[in-house]
Each structure stands twice: as structure tokens, then as C-alpha cells.
Amino acid sequence: MGAFLTDCIRTLFRGSPAYRAAMLIAGLFALVGAHGYYLQLTSGLGVTGMHDLVPWGVYISNFAYLVGVSGAALMIVLPAYVFHRDDARHLVLIAHGLAAAAAATALLFVFVDIGHPERALLLMTNLFSGKLPSSMLAWDVVAIPGYLLINTAIPAYVLYRHYRGRHTETRVLWPAVLVMMCWSVALLTEEAFLFASAIARPLWHSPLLVPRFIAAAFASGTALLLVVLSIMRGRGLIALPEGVVRMQSLIIAASLQANLLMVGSEAFTGLYRPTEHGESVRYLLMGTPDDGGLVPVMWLALGMQGAAALTLMFERLRNLRPVLWACCAATVVGLWLDKGLSFVVAGFVPGPFGEISSYVPTWVETQVSMGIWAIGAIAFMALARVALAVEHGEIGRGRREIGLDDESLPRRPSVMP
Amino acid sequence: MSDSPKVSRRRALRVLGTAAAALGVGGVARAGGDDAAGVRTSDPWFRRFFRKHYRRMTPEEVDAMVERLEARYRKRYGREIEVKQTPARDDAVYGYALSVDRCLGYRDCVHACQKEQNASRDPEIQYIRVFEVDAGRLTVRGGDPDYDRTEVPAPGKAYLPVQCFHCDNPPCVTACPVDATWKEKDGIVVIDYDRCIGCRYCIVSCPYGARRFNWSEPEIPADELTTDTHYLGNRPRPVGVVEKCNFCVHRVREGRQPACQEACPTGARVFGNLLDPDSEIRQVLRHKKVFRLKEELGTEPKFWYFME
């Protein structure tokens, strides 16, 4: 066990020049973010653009988005284990890695968003003093670390077995995977509940929020995973079977359409006749006479999603790699602008008594956010690096003793340097 | 080369024993000692960090905590601030009524509250917001809370102050993940500022915009401090926590009126014990036309607006 851990850690510092460069650049961004967080710690959260009328901003936007991304690992894991898709099975470790990295990053965003992070850490030991069933935010702090844990435990088990030159045992792996799959849907649902339970915010207080969050997660998370897998395949790190690409692009297409349908439903309900309930939707899509701040953002987001959804409907276009890439990029960015930024901020506009206020993230906020995304990238690259090292036999006995035709090993075109 | 086993074992024990004694003495000195200001602080940092919930503390633990707080305030402001822990009375549940006819938008309540509650002057925190609305459209929504006039009341306008309504079914309390805010027995919704983690989910959940967050270190001139404070109320707060109207818990639990009620020159504010059938608030509820805000949300606010 000790050898396994030391080998894993040592592997993190080895790798291709591109890997080292990526880690270094991400590290620099993380340092910039740390500096921003230091400013925030010393001066208080007032250095952000948030205020009493818009108490949540870009940090919680990123949090909501990243929880969705982490839940989307289901879209590889489910076909792999339940539908016995072997081509997907080879990629599950990467999917778990993305889920874990995204969950950890989401937690970091919550951490930087609260006024007394040191108290949050210790209050967890009190198990929330009985607030668990009732407070949705209390659930978050159970659901996300638990999801993070299971998405590190499963690959850790698989990799350790392979490191030792042994097969994984189904009776250990299958229950864990089952838990992970259920937890992924539960996580997305719970995250939606966090917003949907706010009776004070009509934009969020909608039964449509749970399906909307799930659709958005499965679109953006799958798209991000596909982009990441393509990059890894391009660098010769993994094999990316055509079947997996087609399956994922279909999932993205369907999820995008579902999300847009729900946005359309919200738009109709809010715009058809002007009621108080629909004011936030009108603010988002049309702005008010004094403040049209989010309108260009929202329409850009919808435009990107719409273009991607439309393009992905055509199989011939879907199978063209550059087109697919562009659609994935549009999905990732478009949904960040929609479900992340616009949705969270517009929940507060108008305020409880119709107050129109604006929110602009400050440079410090942007610094910290970029730094946390960089940490997420580092986390993912580290997990992927270790997984690949074990699977390719770079460390441990995996490749040599199990044999090349073991189904849990990815098939690749060339040996990694 | 090491000594014989017996000698080295003895030496080891001696070393360890001295170390333990030193730690023990140091620990005792730290635990019951004085801080830099020469004042006794009987709460070591680790006990403070792992403290229990306020409602489950023993009286001795609360006393120790209050002692530490008062020492901290003394050091920071150079003034004696009394932090009371007056408990709720068994026979009281407090309610508030506001006469829409009598409120003329002076904002005396706003400033009296800010001073009484030791609310930050920079950045400015005010618990009460007075909305200027059209007299022909008596609804808070769309009103102007930032009206700036040399003379009030302006013609054709009405004024509706809004503050924490101390709901009987408070969504903020449900939302708090760490049980830092709760409804006391006398109906006052309070915050433990030493427990609040500053997640602001309660601000998100409040349909009346009643809560305020300390976005930066609160600034209060030391000579403007109110020294008569309550642990759950108007004691000076740190940065990064939420605060709000607490019905002047330090006053009302001693039978006095909240500062806003006393400050209002027109007599628009009525505060009292809802459980006392002879109280003025009960008279209002019995004989006047009253309404509450956002009834449809089911929050059961304990703040009524009425016409004369």
C-alpha cells in the first residue's frame, strides 16, 4: 500500500513536457487565486461585487455549475456498468476523476464564499446540530464530500488492484458503483433543491428546477468530459472509441434540447402576461428600463445552446469532429453563462420588494475564481496521471501480469513516453 | 553508542517526565491565565473553538464566554460593554404593529436603531428600511427605500417601514445549515454571531430583505457605542457574519420598549406582548384593520400594518 502511494505521488512529478507545462501554468493561476483570496480574507467579502441585495454571485454560480459537471460522470459510468458498454468501461476512471475533481472544486468555491470558513470546517463535526433534514445547504455539505469520496474510492480500489497485478472483484466494485450512480442523481437533485426551496426568490422557486438542473448538468458535464477525452486522445494518452463519442454527443444533443425546452417553458410563463412571479424572467430576457445588465449574457447563452442543439441534431454534422468540438465548447460556455451566472444572479433581481440592483464581479472575485478552476484542473490532471500510469504499467504490475486483453485496461495506439 | 538499556530507559523517562511537567504547568497557566491586557480570560482557544451550541451551554460556560467577549471589547473600544444573557420570559411572545397613517417617513427609527444596535457606520448598516410609496398604491413593492428629501411627508406619498418581522415560521431559520439562527421562546428570531459561518443562505431565504451581512470589518466610533448589550442582540459583531433586527432583545426582556418604538415621534409604532390580552398590540389587532406582507408565503410574520 505504501509503495502504491509513493509510486503514485512520484508519478505526479513525471510526465511529458506538455503535462509539466500544463501543471505549471495551472499552478501559476492557482497562486494568483491564492493572492486574491488572501485579499478577501484580510478585507472581508466586501472586495467582491456582492452586496445585501445580491448576496450570491460568481462563486456560487461556479459552484452550481461544477456540481452539475461532477454529476455528469454518470453518463460514462452508467453505460459502462449497466448497459455493459465495454468501450465506455475503459474510460470510467477518467470519468470518476472528473467527478472527483469537479466536486472538490465546487467545495472550494463554497469555502471561499463564506465569511468564516474556519467555523464551517469545525461545525461539520457537530453534524449540523440537527439541521440536516431541513437545511438544504447542510445537505450540500454531506452530499458533495460523500460524492467526492466515492469517486476517489472507486478508482483508488481499481488502480490499487491493477497495481498489484490483480483483477478487481465485482462484489466490491459493483455496490460502490451503484452507490455512485444513485448519488450522482441525488446530488444534482439536492443541488436544485438548494435553489428551489427559496420561496423568497420566484425565479428559483419552480418545480422545473430539478429537471432543468439535471438536463443542464448532463449537457455541460458530458460536453466538458468529451472535450477532455478528446484532448487526452489527441495526446496519445487514451483510446477514444467512436462508439463512445457518438453516445456522448447524442446525450449532449438530447440534454441541450431538454434544457432549452424548459427555458422556453419558463420564458413563456414569465413573458405571456406580466406578473410579479415572472419579473425575474423578464429581467433576464428583456431587462428593465434602468438595468439591462444580464440581457446580452442570457441571449448569448441561449444562442450558443441553440446553435449547438440544432447542429447536433444532424448526424452528419455530429460526426464531424471539428463541428462536434465547437458544439461542445458552445455547450460548456453557454451553460455556464445560463445556469451558472445568469440564473444565480437573476434570482435576486428584482429583490424582495422589487428592488433592481446590479452585480458586477470584481477583479478579486475573478482572480479567486480562476485560481480555483486552476486547482480543479490540477486535481483532474493529477488523478488522470496516476490512473494512466497504473493502467499503462508505468508503475506497478498492472500491464505485465494481467495481460493486454484484460478488459479493464484501455487500448491505446502507442506507448506513453 | 548508546548506554546500557537500563540507564537509557531511565534517561528517557526523565526527559519525558520533565517535558510533561512543563507542558502541564504551561497548560494550567494558559488555561486559567491572564491575557495580554492583564484581564482574566478563563477560556483557552481550543475550548472556544470547539464550543457547544449556545442553547446547550451550561451557565458557567456561558459566563466564561461572555467574560472573554467583554475583555475583547474592552481591548478594542476601550469601553466597558456589558453582554447580558437575559433569557426569554415564559409568558411573552412579542409582536409589532405599525400605523400606516401615522408614519410620515422621518426615519428617526432607522437612526435610533442603528445607534442602539451598534450597527456599523462604515459600511453603513441599517436594519430598518422605510419605503416611500404612492398613497394610491399602498404596496411596498416598487417603493423607494432610498428617498432623499428635505421635507417629509411628500404630498401623495405614504411610508412603510420594513424590518425583520420575526416570523413565526421563519424561512431563514430553516435555511441555516449550522443552527446559528433560531426562534427563541418569546418569538424573537436571534443570531449567534459566534456560530454564523457567513454563508448568507438566510439572506437568500428571507422574503422581506431583512438581514444584513458584514461585508467588511464594522466601524463604530467608540464614543457612540451602546454598552448595554445582549449576547444574542446588539453586542458588537465581527466581520463575515449576518445580523438583523432583534426586537432590541436587551431592552424588551427587561420590560422596556425597542429603540425604534421609543424614537418614533408620531406614535406610529406599537410593540408589546401578544400573549397579554390587555396589551396595546392586542388592542390594535382586535380593533384595527390590519395586514401583513406576503401572507401567501406562509411565514407568519409578527409585524402588522394597520389603518387607524
XYZ file of C-alpha atoms in Angstrom:
725
model
C 0.000 0.000 0.000
C 2.791 2.357 0.935
C 4.632 1.553 -2.250
C 1.481 2.234 -4.208
C 1.072 5.655 -2.665
C 4.700 6.646 -3.054
C 4.670 5.464 -6.640
C 1.530 7.477 -7.321
C 2.972 10.616 -5.789
C 6.229 10.176 -7.653
C 4.313 9.779 -10.888
C 2.777 13.188 -10.444
C 6.152 14.775 -10.940
C 6.999 12.786 -14.038
C 5.459 13.079 -17.394
C 5.634 14.658 -20.784
C 6.758 18.277 -21.171
C 3.198 19.191 -22.064
C 1.938 17.723 -18.812
C 4.506 19.609 -16.790
C 3.779 22.819 -18.631
C 0.045 22.419 -18.040
C 0.581 21.780 -14.345
C 2.914 24.744 -14.080
C 0.557 27.146 -15.790
C -2.348 25.928 -13.686
C -0.160 26.321 -10.626
C 0.551 29.926 -11.526
C -3.147 30.644 -11.896
C -3.723 28.973 -8.554
C -1.158 31.256 -6.962
C -2.867 34.300 -8.440
C -6.109 32.982 -6.993
C -4.497 32.426 -3.618
C -3.348 36.024 -3.615
C -6.873 37.142 -4.391
C -8.225 35.003 -1.582
C -5.690 36.492 0.784
C -7.022 39.958 -0.086
C -10.500 38.685 0.584
C -9.552 37.169 3.920
C -7.958 40.339 5.148
C -10.552 42.828 3.938
C -13.700 40.738 4.076
C -16.074 39.669 1.329
C -16.714 43.309 0.526
C -13.887 43.111 -2.005
C -16.275 41.131 -4.175
C -19.122 42.674 -6.126
C -21.726 41.109 -3.858
C -23.950 43.125 -1.551
C -27.037 42.647 0.611
C -29.407 42.624 -2.361
C -27.262 40.182 -4.372
C -25.702 38.039 -1.652
C -24.549 35.277 -4.009
C -22.507 35.889 -7.125
C -19.877 34.274 -9.265
C -18.637 31.917 -6.556
C -21.997 30.216 -6.147
C -22.505 30.343 -9.920
C -19.354 28.324 -10.347
C -20.364 26.061 -7.507
C -23.728 25.261 -9.083
C -22.137 24.684 -12.467
C -19.385 22.423 -11.141
C -21.746 20.261 -9.123
C -23.576 19.667 -12.371
C -20.368 18.781 -14.170
C -19.378 16.314 -11.482
C -22.756 14.608 -11.618
C -22.419 14.095 -15.355
C -19.819 11.368 -14.855
C -22.910 9.204 -14.699
C -23.087 9.416 -18.479
C -19.971 7.277 -18.802
C -20.396 5.133 -15.735
C -23.990 4.155 -16.409
C -23.462 2.798 -19.940
C -20.250 1.134 -18.829
C -21.636 -0.875 -15.956
C -25.369 -1.108 -16.517
C -25.513 -1.376 -20.287
C -22.239 -3.293 -20.454
C -20.681 -0.961 -22.967
C -17.070 -2.062 -22.977
C -15.926 0.938 -24.930
C -17.207 3.176 -22.168
C -15.858 0.867 -19.494
C -12.309 1.745 -20.395
C -12.970 5.391 -19.686
C -14.680 5.146 -16.337
C -11.561 6.008 -14.401
C -11.283 9.292 -16.247
C -14.960 9.973 -15.617
C -14.561 9.305 -11.903
C -11.528 11.564 -11.928
C -13.505 14.393 -13.478
C -16.334 13.846 -10.998
C -13.955 13.969 -8.065
C -12.050 16.994 -9.331
C -15.259 18.887 -10.105
C -16.764 18.049 -6.719
C -13.628 19.197 -4.921
C -13.584 22.403 -6.947
C -17.231 23.033 -6.140
C -16.460 22.660 -2.442
C -13.618 25.131 -2.777
C -15.994 27.668 -4.262
C -18.293 27.341 -1.267
C -15.299 27.628 1.020
C -14.206 30.960 -0.432
C -17.758 32.268 -0.466
C -18.445 32.107 3.256
C -17.496 34.682 5.858
C -15.992 32.284 8.382
C -14.591 29.237 6.609
C -12.771 28.128 9.733
C -16.095 27.763 11.536
C -17.610 25.768 8.711
C -14.860 23.194 8.983
C -15.313 22.682 12.667
C -19.091 22.917 12.645
C -19.147 19.868 10.460
C -18.046 17.946 13.488
C -21.282 18.954 15.146
C -23.145 17.290 12.294
C -25.102 20.469 11.836
C -26.885 20.334 15.179
C -29.930 18.686 13.770
C -30.341 20.953 10.760
C -29.730 18.080 8.385
C -33.118 17.139 7.100
C -34.339 20.712 6.894
C -31.477 22.870 5.641
C -30.621 22.279 2.012
C -27.202 23.802 2.435
C -26.496 21.361 5.246
C -27.297 18.554 2.803
C -24.829 20.008 0.334
C -22.012 19.590 2.782
C -22.914 15.920 3.179
C -23.715 15.144 -0.437
C -20.697 16.680 -2.122
C -17.887 15.369 0.103
C -19.549 11.971 0.052
C -19.659 12.046 -3.730
C -16.051 13.178 -3.802
C -15.128 10.298 -1.524
C -16.834 7.621 -3.552
C -15.363 8.943 -6.787
C -11.881 8.706 -5.329
C -12.506 5.399 -3.551
C -13.631 3.568 -6.671
C -10.617 4.488 -8.829
C -8.335 4.010 -5.832
C -9.599 0.471 -5.442
C -9.387 -0.326 -9.154
C -5.931 1.185 -9.530
C -4.589 -0.470 -6.424
C -5.757 -3.868 -7.623
C -4.221 -3.312 -11.042
C -1.057 -2.013 -9.450
C -0.788 -5.285 -7.617
C -1.395 -7.163 -10.819
C -4.836 -8.423 -9.813
C -8.324 -8.094 -11.182
C -10.991 -6.102 -9.432
C -13.661 -8.018 -7.580
C -17.163 -7.422 -8.829
C -18.674 -7.925 -5.411
C -16.669 -4.958 -4.132
C -16.858 -2.766 -7.197
C -20.477 -3.184 -8.190
C -22.095 -1.948 -4.950
C -19.747 1.024 -4.887
C -20.586 1.897 -8.468
C -24.273 1.515 -7.754
C -23.982 3.914 -4.845
C -22.059 6.349 -7.014
C -24.679 6.293 -9.742
C -27.576 6.882 -7.374
C -25.609 9.513 -5.534
C -24.899 11.380 -8.759
C -28.595 11.865 -9.496
C -29.324 12.585 -5.851
C -26.573 15.182 -5.842
C -27.992 17.027 -8.822
C -31.474 16.889 -7.333
C -30.274 18.139 -3.975
C -28.387 20.969 -5.624
C -31.543 22.042 -7.387
C -33.417 21.845 -4.090
C -30.946 24.321 -2.644
C -32.308 26.931 -5.015
C -35.848 25.660 -5.461
C -36.549 25.783 -1.733
C -36.080 29.562 -1.622
C -39.662 30.847 -1.506
C -38.245 34.361 -1.440
C -36.818 34.027 -4.967
C -39.584 33.379 -7.531
C -37.155 32.641 -10.387
C -35.834 29.667 -8.459
C -38.992 28.609 -6.707
C -40.130 26.406 -9.536
C -40.805 22.691 -9.772
C -38.995 22.801 -13.089
C -35.678 23.407 -11.398
C -34.760 19.807 -10.696
C -35.249 18.581 -14.276
C -33.608 21.740 -15.542
C -30.507 21.243 -13.420
C -30.239 17.602 -14.426
C -30.555 18.425 -18.121
C -28.043 21.252 -17.837
C -25.611 19.026 -15.944
C -25.824 16.196 -18.439
C -25.289 18.621 -21.289
C -22.441 20.691 -19.882
C -20.705 17.959 -17.916
C -20.791 15.472 -20.766
C -19.558 18.126 -23.195
C -16.694 19.035 -20.896
C -15.794 15.393 -20.399
C -15.863 14.823 -24.153
C -13.554 17.766 -24.757
C -11.181 16.495 -22.079
C -11.233 12.961 -23.501
C -10.561 14.313 -26.989
C -7.576 16.256 -25.746
C -6.238 13.181 -23.997
C -6.776 11.067 -27.102
C -5.029 13.709 -29.193
C -2.015 13.447 -26.906
C -1.982 9.674 -27.277
C -2.901 9.036 -23.658
C -6.097 7.059 -24.208
C -8.098 5.399 -26.917
C -11.406 7.117 -27.576
C -13.690 4.702 -29.417
C -16.067 6.119 -31.970
C -18.972 4.472 -30.179
C -18.341 6.457 -27.034
C -18.122 9.718 -28.948
C -21.403 9.064 -30.699
C -23.108 8.092 -27.470
C -21.879 11.172 -25.647
C -22.781 13.527 -28.467
C -26.289 12.098 -28.533
C -26.554 12.652 -24.799
C -25.409 16.238 -25.206
C -27.893 16.820 -28.001
C -30.794 15.395 -26.024
C -29.893 17.184 -22.802
C -29.481 20.511 -24.591
C -32.864 20.155 -26.171
C -34.419 19.294 -22.835
C -32.795 22.303 -21.193
C -33.877 24.656 -23.943
C -37.401 23.299 -23.779
C -37.511 24.104 -20.094
C -36.031 27.550 -20.574
C -38.654 28.134 -23.231
C -41.326 26.998 -20.824
C -40.071 29.432 -18.197
C -39.855 32.196 -20.777
C -43.419 31.688 -21.928
C -44.783 31.558 -18.385
C -42.915 34.711 -17.448
C -43.470 36.749 -20.585
C -47.011 35.928 -21.616
C -48.606 38.224 -19.084
C -46.594 40.403 -16.729
C -46.954 39.140 -13.187
C -44.755 39.564 -10.173
C -43.758 35.943 -10.392
C -42.289 36.327 -13.843
C -40.377 39.530 -13.181
C -37.019 37.838 -12.938
C -37.538 36.072 -16.254
C -38.417 39.378 -17.867
C -35.356 40.962 -16.278
C -33.185 38.188 -17.703
C -34.548 38.220 -21.209
C -35.548 41.816 -21.685
C -34.066 43.830 -18.866
C -35.745 46.758 -17.142
C -35.625 50.404 -18.196
C -32.851 51.094 -15.680
C -30.865 47.914 -15.880
C -30.364 45.571 -18.803
C -27.217 44.032 -17.374
C -27.793 40.350 -17.915
C -29.727 40.524 -21.167
C -26.754 40.177 -23.550
C -25.307 37.426 -21.365
C -28.551 35.455 -21.330
C -29.188 35.765 -25.060
C -25.604 34.800 -25.829
C -26.034 31.759 -23.609
C -29.288 30.793 -25.305
C -27.826 31.437 -28.728
C -24.853 29.200 -28.048
C -27.019 26.439 -26.674
C -29.492 26.775 -29.519
C -26.796 26.642 -32.170
C -25.228 23.618 -30.529
C -28.558 21.848 -30.118
C -29.550 22.497 -33.715
C -26.203 21.391 -35.137
C -26.117 18.245 -33.051
C -29.470 17.166 -34.424
C -27.862 16.287 -37.743
C -25.894 13.068 -37.661
C -23.610 14.066 -40.465
C -22.645 17.231 -38.657
C -22.426 15.418 -35.348
C -19.848 13.036 -36.749
C -17.564 15.800 -37.977
C -15.012 16.202 -35.223
C -14.389 19.950 -35.557
C -18.118 20.613 -35.535
C -18.579 18.403 -32.507
C -15.785 20.207 -30.722
C -17.336 23.573 -31.447
C -20.707 22.372 -30.196
C -19.150 21.030 -27.001
C -17.353 24.299 -26.401
C -20.557 26.249 -27.027
C -22.428 23.947 -24.646
C -19.868 24.290 -21.877
C -19.641 28.069 -22.125
C -23.297 28.650 -22.922
C -24.496 26.657 -19.955
C -22.029 28.370 -17.657
C -23.454 31.697 -18.730
C -27.008 30.424 -18.353
C -27.228 28.044 -15.417
C -24.189 29.479 -13.709
C -24.048 33.213 -13.947
C -27.425 34.408 -15.213
C -29.571 32.042 -13.264
C -27.923 32.666 -9.907
C -27.680 36.434 -10.193
C -31.118 36.970 -11.731
C -32.646 35.093 -8.815
C -32.005 38.244 -6.803
C -33.304 40.740 -9.318
C -35.809 42.127 -8.648
C -35.302 41.946 -4.895
C -37.921 41.038 -2.288
C -39.733 44.362 -2.764
C -38.961 44.925 -6.403
C -35.541 46.466 -5.874
C -33.472 46.480 -9.045
C -29.803 46.089 -8.268
C -26.826 45.121 -10.329
C -23.939 42.819 -9.715
C -20.556 43.013 -11.389
C -17.820 40.618 -10.290
C -14.707 42.443 -9.166
C -11.200 41.650 -10.232
C -10.503 39.921 -6.918
C -13.508 37.665 -7.427
C -12.347 36.800 -10.931
C -8.834 36.133 -9.660
C -10.059 33.761 -6.990
C -12.439 32.011 -9.379
C -9.737 31.437 -11.979
C -7.431 30.169 -9.284
C -9.980 27.646 -8.102
C -10.671 26.426 -11.634
C -6.904 26.024 -11.979
C -6.823 23.932 -8.805
C -9.605 21.817 -10.276
C -7.568 21.337 -13.425
C -4.545 20.335 -11.347
C -6.654 17.888 -9.366
C -8.029 16.312 -12.523
C -4.644 16.111 -14.207
C -3.155 14.536 -11.111
C -5.880 11.905 -10.899
C -5.690 11.192 -14.607
C -1.909 10.985 -14.492
C -1.973 8.384 -11.744
C -4.714 6.398 -13.447
C -2.852 6.316 -16.735
C 0.426 5.433 -15.060
C -1.085 2.394 -13.392
C -3.150 1.296 -16.377
C -0.252 1.536 -18.803
C 2.061 -0.319 -16.491
C 4.313 2.632 -15.904
C 4.098 1.847 -12.206
C 3.109 -1.384 -10.605
C 2.459 -4.723 -12.237
C -0.745 -3.902 -13.978
C 0.145 -4.213 -17.570
C 2.583 -7.015 -17.395
C 0.784 -9.519 -15.208
C -2.855 -9.108 -16.114
C -2.280 -9.288 -19.799
C -3.104 -6.988 -22.634
C -6.538 -8.392 -23.238
C -7.814 -7.637 -19.767
C -10.968 -5.651 -20.318
C -10.260 -3.092 -17.662
C -7.230 -1.774 -19.497
C -7.655 0.939 -22.115
C -6.452 0.059 -25.592
C -4.123 2.704 -26.956
C -2.286 3.161 -30.229
C 1.163 3.819 -28.762
C 3.155 3.570 -25.572
C 3.396 6.705 -23.488
C 6.932 8.081 -23.068
C 26.972 4.291 21.024
C 24.030 4.172 23.450
C 24.201 3.495 27.180
C 23.116 0.226 28.690
C 19.352 -0.354 28.351
C 18.585 0.419 31.980
C 20.379 3.749 32.001
C 18.951 4.889 28.674
C 15.438 3.957 29.731
C 15.817 5.953 32.921
C 17.130 8.896 30.936
C 14.243 8.669 28.535
C 11.727 8.671 31.353
C 13.401 11.657 32.961
C 13.317 13.613 29.743
C 9.736 12.721 29.095
C 8.714 13.464 32.640
C 10.234 16.925 32.554
C 8.609 17.630 29.244
C 5.224 16.501 30.529
C 5.575 18.607 33.648
C 6.497 21.623 31.572
C 3.511 21.094 29.314
C 1.274 20.542 32.272
C 2.371 23.688 34.020
C 2.155 25.602 30.805
C -1.276 24.175 30.134
C -2.576 25.155 33.530
C -1.056 28.587 33.254
C -2.615 29.043 29.828
C -5.978 27.651 30.819
C -6.627 29.797 33.813
C -4.336 32.668 32.992
C -4.452 36.278 32.029
C -4.275 37.686 28.548
C -2.017 40.496 27.430
C -4.357 43.141 28.788
C -3.914 41.679 32.243
C -7.523 40.561 32.399
C -8.550 37.088 33.341
C -9.757 35.119 30.339
C -10.771 31.705 31.540
C -11.448 30.277 28.081
C -8.421 28.780 26.256
C -8.539 28.950 22.478
C -9.258 25.301 21.915
C -12.256 25.301 24.211
C -13.557 28.342 22.407
C -13.033 26.709 19.038
C -14.857 23.517 19.920
C -17.581 25.168 21.953
C -21.078 23.750 22.094
C -24.181 25.415 20.820
C -25.233 28.416 22.895
C -28.511 26.819 23.849
C -26.759 23.761 25.208
C -24.066 25.531 27.194
C -24.024 25.415 30.963
C -24.300 28.760 32.775
C -20.619 28.515 33.684
C -19.625 28.037 30.061
C -21.737 30.999 29.013
C -20.213 33.139 31.748
C -16.712 32.243 30.635
C -17.580 33.068 27.063
C -19.128 36.411 27.980
C -16.079 37.272 30.063
C -13.878 36.685 27.030
C -16.155 38.808 24.857
C -16.226 41.697 27.283
C -12.439 41.582 27.542
C -12.191 41.689 23.772
C -14.499 44.706 23.558
C -12.572 46.429 26.313
C -9.370 45.965 24.375
C -10.828 47.103 21.087
C -13.003 50.050 22.088
C -11.578 50.955 25.475
C -15.060 50.847 26.980
C -16.924 48.599 29.386
C -19.552 46.753 27.398
C -21.951 44.564 29.319
C -23.021 41.451 27.433
C -26.176 40.174 29.055
C -27.772 36.819 28.537
C -31.242 37.677 29.753
C -33.377 34.636 28.977
C -36.824 34.737 27.407
C -39.816 35.111 29.670
C -42.282 32.237 29.747
C -45.324 34.454 29.444
C -44.329 36.625 26.499
C -44.336 36.428 22.735
C -43.544 39.783 21.158
C -45.292 41.406 18.232
C -45.173 44.712 16.428
C -47.779 46.870 14.754
C -47.192 49.869 12.549
C -49.726 52.597 11.790
C -49.635 53.372 8.104
C -51.454 56.626 8.736
C -49.057 57.915 11.350
C -45.735 57.044 9.724
C -44.504 60.171 7.979
C -41.145 58.934 6.798
C -38.923 60.743 9.298
C -36.581 57.760 9.675
C -35.994 58.536 13.357
C -36.497 54.826 13.948
C -33.797 53.936 11.424
C -31.146 56.016 13.113
C -32.149 55.206 16.671
C -31.962 51.522 15.785
C -28.565 51.838 14.168
C -27.170 53.511 17.254
C -28.862 51.227 19.762
C -27.847 48.105 17.874
C -24.183 49.072 17.479
C -24.597 48.650 13.750
C -21.680 49.564 11.568
C -21.425 53.156 10.377
C -18.879 52.333 7.697
C -20.023 50.420 5.781
C -23.464 51.677 6.772
C -25.781 49.009 8.141
C -29.378 49.879 8.943
C -31.884 47.256 9.951
C -34.969 49.293 9.090
C -35.776 50.360 5.549
C -38.555 52.914 5.040
C -40.235 52.616 1.661
C -41.830 55.672 0.141
C -44.850 54.551 -1.879
C -47.720 56.197 -3.679
C -50.673 56.728 -1.335
C -52.904 55.396 -4.111
C -50.872 52.228 -4.482
C -50.305 51.005 -0.983
C -47.812 48.269 -1.592
C -44.183 48.106 -0.556
C -43.136 46.557 -3.847
C -41.846 49.165 -6.226
C -41.482 51.709 -3.445
C -38.342 53.728 -2.950
C -36.299 52.833 0.140
C -33.645 55.421 -0.681
C -35.786 58.544 -0.853
C -33.784 61.644 -0.113
C -35.955 64.627 0.732
C -35.538 67.774 2.706
C -39.153 67.512 3.856
C -41.326 64.547 4.642
C -44.065 63.524 4.177
C -44.050 64.297 0.487
C -47.518 65.027 -0.921
C -49.343 61.977 -2.214
C -46.898 59.579 -0.603
C -47.160 57.040 2.170
C -44.349 55.486 4.161
C -43.958 51.838 5.081
C -41.021 50.799 7.247
C -39.787 47.252 6.809
C -37.526 45.331 9.169
C -37.208 41.768 10.382
C -40.726 40.617 11.093
C -39.692 37.791 13.420
C -41.824 35.313 11.563
C -43.395 32.522 13.489
C -42.455 30.193 10.632
C -39.160 31.759 9.615
C -37.644 30.517 6.323
C -34.254 31.889 7.406
C -34.154 29.562 10.401
C -34.958 26.545 8.231
C -32.231 27.521 5.815
C -29.346 27.936 8.238
C -27.050 24.921 7.875
C -25.319 25.360 11.224
C -28.164 26.333 13.563
C -26.716 29.789 14.089
C -30.136 31.416 13.964
C -33.293 30.286 15.703
C -36.555 31.441 17.155
C -36.481 31.950 20.892
C -39.325 31.064 23.212
C -40.539 34.655 23.238
C -40.761 34.683 19.467
C -37.638 36.715 18.776
C -35.550 35.290 15.920
C -31.958 35.631 17.092
C -28.478 35.053 15.671
C -25.425 33.691 17.447
C -22.711 35.762 15.791
C -20.004 33.414 17.029
C -21.607 30.480 15.279
C -22.633 32.070 11.973
C -20.352 30.942 9.158
C -21.453 33.709 6.822
C -22.884 31.541 4.047
C -25.741 34.045 3.566
C -28.282 31.369 2.811
C -30.579 33.051 5.331
C -30.333 36.303 3.377
C -31.247 34.343 0.268
C -34.231 32.838 2.093
C -35.710 35.978 3.638
C -38.672 37.208 1.580
C -38.508 40.634 3.217
C -34.858 41.504 2.722
C -34.476 41.914 6.464
C -30.977 40.577 7.001
C -27.644 42.312 6.591
C -24.176 40.886 6.103
C -20.934 42.341 7.443
C -19.087 42.526 4.144
C -16.139 44.177 5.858
C -14.986 44.971 9.379
C -17.757 47.040 11.020
C -16.693 50.507 12.100
C -18.325 52.190 15.058
C -16.864 55.220 16.838
C -16.083 54.077 20.372
C -17.899 57.006 21.944
C -21.135 56.131 20.107
C -21.315 52.589 21.395
C -24.310 51.326 23.285
C -22.802 49.497 26.218
C -25.968 47.779 27.391
C -25.965 44.729 25.115
C -27.221 41.181 24.834
C -25.269 38.182 23.590
C -27.944 37.397 21.008
C -28.618 41.006 20.113
C -26.725 44.240 19.853
C -23.253 43.290 21.064
C -20.612 44.409 18.529
C -20.328 41.870 15.715
C -17.298 40.633 13.763
C -16.825 40.807 10.006
C -18.307 37.988 7.967
C -21.494 37.329 9.920
C -25.154 38.109 9.350
C -27.162 40.449 11.577
C -30.664 41.931 11.696
C -33.313 43.490 13.870
C -33.601 41.531 17.102
C -36.557 43.420 18.611
C -33.989 45.054 20.943
C -33.763 41.841 22.948
C -31.609 43.578 25.574
C -34.449 46.039 26.231
C -37.655 44.108 25.808
C -36.664 41.214 28.044
C -36.397 43.762 30.821
C -39.810 45.185 30.090
C -38.639 48.180 28.079
C -39.622 49.202 24.570
C -37.413 48.739 21.481
C -35.405 51.796 20.463
C -37.348 52.285 17.221
C -40.652 52.431 19.069
C -39.324 54.973 21.541
C -37.757 57.094 18.838
C -40.864 57.482 16.690
C -42.319 60.958 17.373
C -45.671 60.306 15.722
C -46.557 57.234 17.750
C -46.756 55.045 14.674
C -45.158 52.054 16.337
C -46.846 49.681 18.730
C -44.810 46.921 20.357
C -45.898 44.509 23.026
C -46.672 41.081 24.336
C -49.049 39.150 22.112
C -49.845 36.806 24.989
C -51.120 39.623 27.166
C -54.773 40.227 26.237
C -54.653 43.756 27.626
C -51.565 44.865 25.699
C -51.734 47.688 23.207
C -50.685 45.376 20.382
C -53.614 43.108 21.123
C -55.933 46.113 21.086
C -54.659 47.016 17.647
C -55.096 43.503 16.343
C -58.572 43.331 17.779
C -59.956 46.681 16.673
C -57.993 47.903 13.671
C -57.844 46.813 10.056
C -54.526 45.036 9.861
C -52.495 43.325 7.182
C -49.116 41.631 6.912
C -46.733 41.460 3.990
C -46.523 38.427 1.693
C -49.147 36.460 3.622
C -49.243 33.940 0.794
C -45.758 32.687 1.653
C -46.873 31.261 4.978
C -44.103 32.852 7.002
C -46.473 34.164 9.706
C -44.702 37.458 10.392
C -45.290 39.009 13.799
C -45.408 42.506 12.327
C -48.747 44.009 11.315
C -49.525 47.178 9.415
C -52.772 48.902 10.327
C -55.043 51.788 9.497
C -56.374 53.988 12.269
